[in-house]
Coordinates of C-alpha atoms in Angstrom, one line a residue:
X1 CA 117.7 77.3 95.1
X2 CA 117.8 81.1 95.7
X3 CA 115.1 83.4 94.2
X4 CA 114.9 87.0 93.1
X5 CA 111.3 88.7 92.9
X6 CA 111.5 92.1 91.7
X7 CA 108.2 94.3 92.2
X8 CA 107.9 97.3 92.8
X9 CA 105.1 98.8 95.7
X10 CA 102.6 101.7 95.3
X11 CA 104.4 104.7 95.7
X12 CA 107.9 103.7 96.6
X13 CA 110.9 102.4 94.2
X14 CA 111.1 98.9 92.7
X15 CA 112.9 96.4 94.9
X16 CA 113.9 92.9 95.3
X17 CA 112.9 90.5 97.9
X18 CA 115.4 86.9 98.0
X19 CA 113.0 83.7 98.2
X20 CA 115.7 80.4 99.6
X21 CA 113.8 77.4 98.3
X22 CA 114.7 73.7 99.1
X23 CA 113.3 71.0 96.7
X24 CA 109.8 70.8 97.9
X25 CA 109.1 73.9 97.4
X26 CA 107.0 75.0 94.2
X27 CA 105.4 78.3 94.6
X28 CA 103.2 79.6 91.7
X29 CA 103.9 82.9 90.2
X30 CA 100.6 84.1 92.1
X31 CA 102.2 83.0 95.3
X32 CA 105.2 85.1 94.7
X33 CA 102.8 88.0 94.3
X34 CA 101.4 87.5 96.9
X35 CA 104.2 87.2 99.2
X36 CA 105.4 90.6 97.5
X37 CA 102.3 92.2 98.3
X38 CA 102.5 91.1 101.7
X39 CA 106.2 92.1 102.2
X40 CA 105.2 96.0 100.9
X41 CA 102.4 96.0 102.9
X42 CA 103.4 94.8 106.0
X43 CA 107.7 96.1 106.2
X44 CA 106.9 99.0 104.2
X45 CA 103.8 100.5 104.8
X46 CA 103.9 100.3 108.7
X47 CA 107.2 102.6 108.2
X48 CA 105.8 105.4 105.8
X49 CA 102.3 104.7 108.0
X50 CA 104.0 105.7 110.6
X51 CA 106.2 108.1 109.2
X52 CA 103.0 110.0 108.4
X53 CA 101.3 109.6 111.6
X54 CA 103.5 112.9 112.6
X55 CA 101.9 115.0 110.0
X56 CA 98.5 114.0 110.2
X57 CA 98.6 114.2 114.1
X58 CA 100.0 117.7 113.1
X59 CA 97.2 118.6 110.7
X60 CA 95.0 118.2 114.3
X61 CA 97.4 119.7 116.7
X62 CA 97.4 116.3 118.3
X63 CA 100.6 115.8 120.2
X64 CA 99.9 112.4 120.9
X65 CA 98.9 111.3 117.6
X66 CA 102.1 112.7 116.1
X67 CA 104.2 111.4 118.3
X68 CA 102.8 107.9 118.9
X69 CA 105.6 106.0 116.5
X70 CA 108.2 107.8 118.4
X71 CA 110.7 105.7 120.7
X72 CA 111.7 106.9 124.2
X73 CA 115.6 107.1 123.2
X74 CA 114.6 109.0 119.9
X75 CA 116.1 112.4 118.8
X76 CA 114.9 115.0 116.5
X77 CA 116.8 117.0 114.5
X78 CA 114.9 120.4 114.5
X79 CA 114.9 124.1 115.2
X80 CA 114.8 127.2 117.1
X81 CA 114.8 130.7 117.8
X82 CA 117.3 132.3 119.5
X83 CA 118.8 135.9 119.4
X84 CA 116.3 136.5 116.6
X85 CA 117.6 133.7 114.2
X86 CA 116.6 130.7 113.6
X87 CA 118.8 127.8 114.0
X88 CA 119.3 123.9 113.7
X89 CA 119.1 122.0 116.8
X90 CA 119.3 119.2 118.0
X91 CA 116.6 117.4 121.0
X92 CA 117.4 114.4 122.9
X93 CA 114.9 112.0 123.9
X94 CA 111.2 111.7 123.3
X95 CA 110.1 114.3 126.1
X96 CA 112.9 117.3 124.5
X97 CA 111.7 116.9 121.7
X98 CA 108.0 115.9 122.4
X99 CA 108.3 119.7 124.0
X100 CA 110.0 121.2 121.2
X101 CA 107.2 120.0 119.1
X102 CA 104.5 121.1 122.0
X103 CA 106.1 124.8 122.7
X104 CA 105.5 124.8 118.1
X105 CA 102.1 124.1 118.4
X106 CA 101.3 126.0 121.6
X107 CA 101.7 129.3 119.3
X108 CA 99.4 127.6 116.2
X109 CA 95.5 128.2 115.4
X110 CA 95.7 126.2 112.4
X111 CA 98.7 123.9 110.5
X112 CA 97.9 122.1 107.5
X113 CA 100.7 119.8 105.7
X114 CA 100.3 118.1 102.2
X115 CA 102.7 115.3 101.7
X116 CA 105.0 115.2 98.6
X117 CA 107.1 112.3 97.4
X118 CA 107.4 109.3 99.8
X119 CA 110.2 107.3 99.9
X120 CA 111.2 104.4 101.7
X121 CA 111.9 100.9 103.1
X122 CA 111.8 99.2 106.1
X123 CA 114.5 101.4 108.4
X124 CA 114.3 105.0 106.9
X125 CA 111.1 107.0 104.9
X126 CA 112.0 110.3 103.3
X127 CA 108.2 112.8 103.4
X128 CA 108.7 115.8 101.4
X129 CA 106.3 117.9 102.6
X130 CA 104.7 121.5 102.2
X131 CA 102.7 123.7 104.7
X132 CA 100.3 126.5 105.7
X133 CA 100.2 127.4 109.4
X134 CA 98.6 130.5 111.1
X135 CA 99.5 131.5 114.4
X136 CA 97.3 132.9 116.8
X137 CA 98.3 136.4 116.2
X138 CA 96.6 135.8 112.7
X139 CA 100.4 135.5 110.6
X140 CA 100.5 133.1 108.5
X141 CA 103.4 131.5 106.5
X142 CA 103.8 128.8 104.1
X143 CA 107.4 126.3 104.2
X144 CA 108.3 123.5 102.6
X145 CA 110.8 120.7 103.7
X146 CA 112.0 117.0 103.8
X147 CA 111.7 114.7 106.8
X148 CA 113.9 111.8 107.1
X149 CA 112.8 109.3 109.7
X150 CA 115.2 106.2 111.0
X151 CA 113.1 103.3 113.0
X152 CA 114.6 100.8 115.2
X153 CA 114.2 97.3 114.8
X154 CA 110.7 97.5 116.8
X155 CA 109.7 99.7 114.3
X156 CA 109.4 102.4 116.7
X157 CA 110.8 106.1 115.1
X158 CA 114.6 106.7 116.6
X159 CA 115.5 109.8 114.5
X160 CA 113.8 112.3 112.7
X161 CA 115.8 115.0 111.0
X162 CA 113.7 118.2 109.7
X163 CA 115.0 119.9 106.9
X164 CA 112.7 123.5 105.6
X165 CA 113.5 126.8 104.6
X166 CA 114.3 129.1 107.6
X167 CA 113.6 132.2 105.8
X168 CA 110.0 132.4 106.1
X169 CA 110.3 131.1 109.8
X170 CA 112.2 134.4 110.4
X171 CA 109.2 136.9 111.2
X172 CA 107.0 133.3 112.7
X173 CA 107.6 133.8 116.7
X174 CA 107.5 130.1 118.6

C-alpha cells in the first residue's frame, strides 16, 4: 500500500512525501506528522541552512563561515570587473572562487544582506536577497539579486549562480 502525505514546511511550497506500507504497518495520523516534520527539517532545512550560511558568514566578512557548505569541485557563477564593466564570470573550484569572494571583501568595511523569499528542496534553494555594503573608501551602494545554489548528494554546495543588478556595481571598485 503506497501513501501520499501532502504538508507543506515553514517557508517553502507544499509538497508530497510517498510512505510504501506493507500490512503491518499502521501509522497514526500523528505519526505521519511527525515523519513530515522530520523530512522538512532534516532534507530541507540543512539545504536553505546552508544555503544561508553564505550570507550570514557575509554579514561578518567571514570567509570561512560563508564558505563552509561549499564542495571542493564547486563553481560559482559570479562577476567581475574588467575594462571598466562589469561582467558575468564564471570560477572553477572552491579556491577560484573562494578568492573571487576574498578579493570582494578585501575592498569592504561593512556588508549587510537581508534575505527575501526562500525557496527550496533537497538539491537546489533559490535566496532572493538585498544589500548595503560600504567600501573602505566610504561609497556605499545598495543591490539586490537571486542566488541559486545546487548541492550534491553529500549535501555539500556544487554550484552557486549570482544573479544582481550590475548597474550600481558600476562606480563600486573590487
Amino acid at each position: 500500500q503506497t501513501v501520499m502525505v501532502e504538508f507543506t514546511p515553514r517557508r517553502m511550497p507544499p509538497c508530497s512525501i510517498l510512505l510504501h506500507l506493507n500490512e503491518k504497518s499502521a501509522p497514526v495520523r500523528s505519526d505521519l506528522g511527525r515523519l513530515a516534520e522530520t523530512f522538512r527539517r532534516e532534507v530541507f532545512v540543512n539545504t536553505i541552512e546552508i544555503a544561508l550560511s553564505y550570507l550570514k558568514g557575509m554579514d561578518r566578512l567571514d570567509l570561512d563561515a560563508a564558505t563552509a557548505g561549499w564542495a571542493d569541485d564547486m563553481c560559482y557563477y559570479g562577476i567581475e570587473q574588467a575594462d571598466g564593466h562589469v561582467r558575468r564570470r564564471w570560477y572553477k573550484g572552491k579556491a577560484q572562487a573562494v578568492g573571487y569572494i576574498r578579493k570582494w571583501l578585501s575592498v569592504m568595511e561593512s556588508l549587510k544582506y537581508t534575505a527575501g523569499a526562500i525557496l527550496g528542496d533537497d538539491k537546489t534553494v533559490m535566496i532572493e536577497w538585498f544589500d548595503v555594503a560600504r567600501h573602505k573608501d566610504g561609497t556605499e551602494y545598495k543591490n539586490q539579486g537571486v542566488l541559486v545554489y545546487e548541492f550534491n548528494d553529500q549535501k555539500k554546495v556544487k554550484e552557486i549562480r549570482m544573479y544582481c543588478d550590475f548597474e550600481s556595481l558600476q562606480s563600486f571598485a573590487f
